[in-house]
GROMACS .gro file of C-alpha atoms in nm:
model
  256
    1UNK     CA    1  -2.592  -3.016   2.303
    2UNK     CA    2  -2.265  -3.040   2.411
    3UNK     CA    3  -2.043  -2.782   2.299
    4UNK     CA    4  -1.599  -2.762   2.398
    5UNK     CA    5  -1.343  -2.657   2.260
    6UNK     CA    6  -1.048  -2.835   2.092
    7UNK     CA    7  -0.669  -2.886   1.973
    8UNK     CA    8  -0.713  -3.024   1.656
    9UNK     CA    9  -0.501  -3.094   1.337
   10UNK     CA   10  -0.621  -2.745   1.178
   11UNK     CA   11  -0.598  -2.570   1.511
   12UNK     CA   12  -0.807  -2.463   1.797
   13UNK     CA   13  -1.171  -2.460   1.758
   14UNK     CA   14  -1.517  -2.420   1.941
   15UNK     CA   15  -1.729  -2.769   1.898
   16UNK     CA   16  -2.016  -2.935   1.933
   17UNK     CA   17  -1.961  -3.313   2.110
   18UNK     CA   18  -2.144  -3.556   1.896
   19UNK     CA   19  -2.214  -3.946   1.949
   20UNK     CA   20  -2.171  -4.240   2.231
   21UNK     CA   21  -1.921  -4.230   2.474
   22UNK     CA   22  -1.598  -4.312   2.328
   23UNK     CA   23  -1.671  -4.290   1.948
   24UNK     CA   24  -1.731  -3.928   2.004
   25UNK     CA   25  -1.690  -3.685   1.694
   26UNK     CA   26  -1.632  -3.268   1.747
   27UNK     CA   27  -1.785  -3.073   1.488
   28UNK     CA   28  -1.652  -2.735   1.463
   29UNK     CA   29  -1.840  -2.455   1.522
   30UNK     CA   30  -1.798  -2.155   1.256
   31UNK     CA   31  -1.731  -1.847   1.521
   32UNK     CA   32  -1.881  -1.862   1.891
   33UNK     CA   33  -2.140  -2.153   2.075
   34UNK     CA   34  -2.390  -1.828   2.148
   35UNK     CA   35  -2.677  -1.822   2.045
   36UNK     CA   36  -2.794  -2.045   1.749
   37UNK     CA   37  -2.442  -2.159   1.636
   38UNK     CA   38  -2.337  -2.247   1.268
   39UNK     CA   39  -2.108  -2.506   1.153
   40UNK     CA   40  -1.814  -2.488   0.918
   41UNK     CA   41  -1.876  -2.870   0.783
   42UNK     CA   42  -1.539  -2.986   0.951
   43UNK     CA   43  -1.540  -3.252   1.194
   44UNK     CA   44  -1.292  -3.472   1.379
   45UNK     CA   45  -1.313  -3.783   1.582
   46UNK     CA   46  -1.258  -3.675   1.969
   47UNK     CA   47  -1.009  -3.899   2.068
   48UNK     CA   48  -0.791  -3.730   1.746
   49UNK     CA   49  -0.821  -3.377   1.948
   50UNK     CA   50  -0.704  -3.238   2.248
   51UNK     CA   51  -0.961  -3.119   2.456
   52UNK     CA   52  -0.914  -2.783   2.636
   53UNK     CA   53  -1.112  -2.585   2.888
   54UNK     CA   54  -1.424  -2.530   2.703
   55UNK     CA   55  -1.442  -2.147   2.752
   56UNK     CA   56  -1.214  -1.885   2.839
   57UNK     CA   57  -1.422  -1.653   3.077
   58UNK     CA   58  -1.430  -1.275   3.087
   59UNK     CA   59  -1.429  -1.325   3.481
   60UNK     CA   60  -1.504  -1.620   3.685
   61UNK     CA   61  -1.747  -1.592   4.019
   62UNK     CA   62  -1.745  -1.851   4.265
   63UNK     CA   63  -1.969  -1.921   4.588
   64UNK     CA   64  -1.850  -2.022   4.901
   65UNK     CA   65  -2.009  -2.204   5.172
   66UNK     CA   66  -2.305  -2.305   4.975
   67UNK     CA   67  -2.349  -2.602   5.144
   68UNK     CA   68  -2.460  -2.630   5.507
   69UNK     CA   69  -2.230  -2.940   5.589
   70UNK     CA   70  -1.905  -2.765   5.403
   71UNK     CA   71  -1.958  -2.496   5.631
   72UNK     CA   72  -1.992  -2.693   5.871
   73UNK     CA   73  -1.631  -2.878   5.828
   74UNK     CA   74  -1.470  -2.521   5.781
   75UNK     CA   75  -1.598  -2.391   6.123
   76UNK     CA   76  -1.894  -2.131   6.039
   77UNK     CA   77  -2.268  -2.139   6.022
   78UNK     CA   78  -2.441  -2.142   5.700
   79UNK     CA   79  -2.414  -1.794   5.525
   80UNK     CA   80  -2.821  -1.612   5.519
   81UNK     CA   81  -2.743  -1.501   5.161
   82UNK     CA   82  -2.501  -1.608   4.880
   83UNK     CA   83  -2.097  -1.561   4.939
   84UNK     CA   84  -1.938  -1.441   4.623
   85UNK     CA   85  -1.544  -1.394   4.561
   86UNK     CA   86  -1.391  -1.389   4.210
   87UNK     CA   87  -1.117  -1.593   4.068
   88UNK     CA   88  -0.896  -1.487   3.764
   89UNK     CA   89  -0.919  -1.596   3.436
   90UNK     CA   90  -0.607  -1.688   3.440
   91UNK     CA   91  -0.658  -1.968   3.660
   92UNK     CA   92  -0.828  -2.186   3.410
   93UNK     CA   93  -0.687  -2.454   3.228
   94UNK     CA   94  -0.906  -2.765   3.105
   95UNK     CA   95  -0.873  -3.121   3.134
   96UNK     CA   96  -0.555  -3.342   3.195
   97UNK     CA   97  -0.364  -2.984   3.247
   98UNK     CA   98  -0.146  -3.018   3.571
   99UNK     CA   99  -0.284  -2.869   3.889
  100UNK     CA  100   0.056  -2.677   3.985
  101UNK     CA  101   0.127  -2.620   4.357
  102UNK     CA  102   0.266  -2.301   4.441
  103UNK     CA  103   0.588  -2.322   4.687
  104UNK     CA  104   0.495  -2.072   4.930
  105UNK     CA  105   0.197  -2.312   4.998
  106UNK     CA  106   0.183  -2.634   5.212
  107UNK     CA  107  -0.175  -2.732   5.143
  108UNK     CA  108  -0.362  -2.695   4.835
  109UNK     CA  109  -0.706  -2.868   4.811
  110UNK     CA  110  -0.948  -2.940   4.585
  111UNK     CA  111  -1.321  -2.809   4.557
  112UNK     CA  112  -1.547  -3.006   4.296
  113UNK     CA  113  -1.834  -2.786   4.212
  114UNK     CA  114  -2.108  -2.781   3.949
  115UNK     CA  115  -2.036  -2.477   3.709
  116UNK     CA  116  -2.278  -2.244   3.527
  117UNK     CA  117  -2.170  -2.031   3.213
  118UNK     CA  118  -2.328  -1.731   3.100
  119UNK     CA  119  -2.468  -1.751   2.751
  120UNK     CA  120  -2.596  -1.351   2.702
  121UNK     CA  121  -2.514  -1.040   2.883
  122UNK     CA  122  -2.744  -0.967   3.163
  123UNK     CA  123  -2.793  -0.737   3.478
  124UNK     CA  124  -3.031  -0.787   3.699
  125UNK     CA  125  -3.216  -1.097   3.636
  126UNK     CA  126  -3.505  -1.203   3.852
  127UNK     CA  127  -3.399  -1.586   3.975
  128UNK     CA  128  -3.689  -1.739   3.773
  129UNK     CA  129  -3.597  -1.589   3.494
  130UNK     CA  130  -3.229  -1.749   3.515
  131UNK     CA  131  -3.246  -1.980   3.270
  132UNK     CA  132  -3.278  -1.758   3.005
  133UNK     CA  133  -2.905  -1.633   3.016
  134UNK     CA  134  -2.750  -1.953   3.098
  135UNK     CA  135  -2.582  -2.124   2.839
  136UNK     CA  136  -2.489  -2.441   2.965
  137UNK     CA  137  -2.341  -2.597   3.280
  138UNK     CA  138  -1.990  -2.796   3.310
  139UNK     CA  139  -1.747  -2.949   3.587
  140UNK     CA  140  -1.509  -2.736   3.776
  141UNK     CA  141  -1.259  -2.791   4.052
  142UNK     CA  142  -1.188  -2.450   4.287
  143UNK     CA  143  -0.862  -2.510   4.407
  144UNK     CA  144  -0.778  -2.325   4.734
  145UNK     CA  145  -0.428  -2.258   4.951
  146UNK     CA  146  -0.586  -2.377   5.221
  147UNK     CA  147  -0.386  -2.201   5.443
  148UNK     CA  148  -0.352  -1.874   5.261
  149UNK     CA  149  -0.676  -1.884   5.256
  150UNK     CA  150  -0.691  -1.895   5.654
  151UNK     CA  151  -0.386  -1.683   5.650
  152UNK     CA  152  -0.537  -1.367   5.477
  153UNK     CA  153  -0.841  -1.360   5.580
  154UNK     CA  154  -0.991  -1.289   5.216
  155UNK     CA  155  -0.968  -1.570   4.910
  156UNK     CA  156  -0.802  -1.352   4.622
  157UNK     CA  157  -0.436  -1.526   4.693
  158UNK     CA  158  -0.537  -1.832   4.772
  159UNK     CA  159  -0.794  -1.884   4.503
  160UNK     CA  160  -0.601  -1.712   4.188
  161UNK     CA  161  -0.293  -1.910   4.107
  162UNK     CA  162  -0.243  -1.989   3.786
  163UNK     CA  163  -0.402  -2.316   3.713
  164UNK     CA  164  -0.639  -2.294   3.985
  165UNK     CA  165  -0.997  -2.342   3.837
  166UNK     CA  166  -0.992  -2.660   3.606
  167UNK     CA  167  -1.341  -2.656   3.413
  168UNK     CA  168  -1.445  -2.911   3.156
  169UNK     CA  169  -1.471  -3.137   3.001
  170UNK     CA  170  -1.770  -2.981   2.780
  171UNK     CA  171  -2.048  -2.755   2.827
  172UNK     CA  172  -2.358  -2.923   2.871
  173UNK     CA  173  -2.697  -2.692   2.708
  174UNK     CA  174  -2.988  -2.951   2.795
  175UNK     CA  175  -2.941  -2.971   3.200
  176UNK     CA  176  -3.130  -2.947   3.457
  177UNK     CA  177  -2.905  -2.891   3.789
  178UNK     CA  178  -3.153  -2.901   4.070
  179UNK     CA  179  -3.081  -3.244   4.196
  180UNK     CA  180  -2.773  -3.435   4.010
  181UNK     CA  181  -2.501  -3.604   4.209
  182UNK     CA  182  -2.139  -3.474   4.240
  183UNK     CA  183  -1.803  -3.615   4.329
  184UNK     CA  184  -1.480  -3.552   4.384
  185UNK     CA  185  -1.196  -3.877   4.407
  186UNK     CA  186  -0.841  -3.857   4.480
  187UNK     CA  187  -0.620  -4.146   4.326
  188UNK     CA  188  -0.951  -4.314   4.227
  189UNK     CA  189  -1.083  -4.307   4.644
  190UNK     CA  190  -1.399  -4.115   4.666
  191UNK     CA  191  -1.327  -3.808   4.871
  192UNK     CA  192  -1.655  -3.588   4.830
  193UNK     CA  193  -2.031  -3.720   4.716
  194UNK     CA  194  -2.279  -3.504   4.766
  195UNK     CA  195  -2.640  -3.351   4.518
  196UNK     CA  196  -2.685  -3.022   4.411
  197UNK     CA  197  -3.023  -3.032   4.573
  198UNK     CA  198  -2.867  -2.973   4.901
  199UNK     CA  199  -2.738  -2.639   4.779
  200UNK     CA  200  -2.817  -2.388   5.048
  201UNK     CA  201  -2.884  -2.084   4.721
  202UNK     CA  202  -2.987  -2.250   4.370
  203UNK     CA  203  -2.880  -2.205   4.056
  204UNK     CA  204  -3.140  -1.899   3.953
  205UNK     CA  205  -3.082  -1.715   4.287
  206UNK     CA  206  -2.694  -1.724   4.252
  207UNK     CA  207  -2.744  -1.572   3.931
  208UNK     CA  208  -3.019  -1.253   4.069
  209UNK     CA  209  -2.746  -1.234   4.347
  210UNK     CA  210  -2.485  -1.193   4.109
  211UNK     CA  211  -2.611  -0.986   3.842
  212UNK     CA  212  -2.750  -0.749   4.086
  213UNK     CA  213  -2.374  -0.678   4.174
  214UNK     CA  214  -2.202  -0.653   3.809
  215UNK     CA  215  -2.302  -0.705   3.470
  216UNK     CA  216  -2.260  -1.080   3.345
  217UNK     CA  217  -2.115  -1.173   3.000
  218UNK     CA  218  -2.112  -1.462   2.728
  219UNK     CA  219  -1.889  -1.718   2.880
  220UNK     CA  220  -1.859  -1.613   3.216
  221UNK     CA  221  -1.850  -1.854   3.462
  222UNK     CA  222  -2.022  -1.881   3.817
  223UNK     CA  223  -1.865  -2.165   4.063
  224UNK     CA  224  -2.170  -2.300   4.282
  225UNK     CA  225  -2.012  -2.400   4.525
  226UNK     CA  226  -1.853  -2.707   4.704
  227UNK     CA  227  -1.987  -2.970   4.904
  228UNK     CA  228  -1.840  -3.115   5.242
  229UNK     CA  229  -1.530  -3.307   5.215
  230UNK     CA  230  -1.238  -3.115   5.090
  231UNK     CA  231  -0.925  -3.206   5.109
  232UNK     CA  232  -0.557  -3.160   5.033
  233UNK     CA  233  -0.331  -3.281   4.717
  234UNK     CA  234   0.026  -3.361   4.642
  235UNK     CA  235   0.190  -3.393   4.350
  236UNK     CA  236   0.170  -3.717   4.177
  237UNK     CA  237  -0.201  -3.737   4.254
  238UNK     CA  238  -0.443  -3.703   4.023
  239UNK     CA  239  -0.794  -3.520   4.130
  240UNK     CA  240  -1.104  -3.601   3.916
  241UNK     CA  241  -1.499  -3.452   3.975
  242UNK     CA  242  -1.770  -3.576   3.800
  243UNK     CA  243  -2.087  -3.410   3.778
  244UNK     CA  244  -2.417  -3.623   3.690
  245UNK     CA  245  -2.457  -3.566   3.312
  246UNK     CA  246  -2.221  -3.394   3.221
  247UNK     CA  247  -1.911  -3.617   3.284
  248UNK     CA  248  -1.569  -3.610   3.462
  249UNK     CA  249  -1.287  -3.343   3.496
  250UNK     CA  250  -0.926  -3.537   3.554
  251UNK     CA  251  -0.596  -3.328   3.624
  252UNK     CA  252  -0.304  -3.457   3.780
  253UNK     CA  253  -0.104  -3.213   4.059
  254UNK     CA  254   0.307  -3.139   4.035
  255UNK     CA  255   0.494  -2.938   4.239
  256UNK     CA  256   0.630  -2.593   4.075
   0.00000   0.00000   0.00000
């Protein structure tokens, strides 16, 4: 299933994303996509909707360096065990929702990255038993002040702006993320291409990491990490990563 979240005529709405590519139709969801979620009998063709970031975490976790040939390009061996750093909530924003450089930086670059979001609370979940809190999986771009980043010496600054973890465009339930291709283009030029399967930590052991450390909720969201081949954006470009089956996440970048 594919379940998002929408503008519509009546308001704003969790969905589920029905039908062939283009001719899609959103059926609203009655409260919340946990669980075993009911419908309200309302339904609206996609293109008719605005579609937004397709959940609004609690807190978002990221890892970094969790591929051997991104840390590579950034100067540093390939971390033993998983690199975690959070990112505000307040840094998402969903699809076609400007990417908005902050002055005091003078590069800002884009991370594509393969998403997971939490579908149950959980604490301490053995890696094989992963899949059992995971409610889907979706596109995300972790968008860095590259040098802030370098600057401070820790990520919170350069990570948290406002508009600074694009996620969509849906949440994909039936998934299997072990070896599915992502990429990242820049004005339509390929920029990153890389498969999850080269992930340094997987999917389940990111999430054992994790919850050993803090408790997880419905909807949050854990960034896996980026492969090699960041790189910085102006405004006037437009940044989209795709993520085999699941789809494409497209924002264009201004100036504030």
């Amino acid at each position: 299933m594919k379940l998002g979240r929408v503008a519509s005529p009546d308001g704003v709405a969790f969905v589920a994303v029905e039908g062939p590519e283009g001719h899609e139709t959103a059926r609203e969801i009655a409260e919340h996509p946990f669980g075993d979620p009911t419908f309200t009998g309302r339904t609206w063709k996609l293109a008719d909707t605005r579609v937004l970031a397709p959940i609004l975490a609690t807190k978002i976790i990221a890892i970094g360096k969790n591929y051997a040939a991104h840390a590579a390009e950034m100067g540093s061996e390939a971390p033993a065990d998983p690199v975690i750093f959070a990112k505000p909530n307040t840094s998402i924003i969903g699809p076609g929702v400007p990417i908005v450089r902050p002055p005091s930086s003078e590069r800002v670059d884009f991370e594509g990255e393969l998403a997971v979001v939490i579908g149950r609370p959980c604490k301490d979940v053995p890696a094989a038993k992963a899949d059992d809190v995971i409610l889907g999986y979706t596109v995300a771009n972790d968008v860095t002040a590259r040098d802030q980043q370098a600057h401070d010496g820790q990520w919170t600054r350069a990570k948290g702006y406002d508009t600074f973890c694009p996620l969509g465009p849906w949440i994909e339930t039936e998934f299997d993320p072990a070896d599915v291709a992502i990429r990242t283009e820049l004005d339509g030029v390929e920029k990153q291409s890389s498969r999850t399967s080269l992930m340094l930590h997987s999917v389940g052991d990111i999430i054992e990491w994790v919850s050993r450390v803090m408790t997880l909720l419905p909807g949050d969201v854990i960034l896996t990490g980026t492969p090699e081949g960041i790189g910085p954006m102006v405004a006037g470009q437009s940044v989209s990563v795709s993520v085999e089956g699941i789809g494409t996440l497209t924002n264009p970048v201004v100036d504030k």
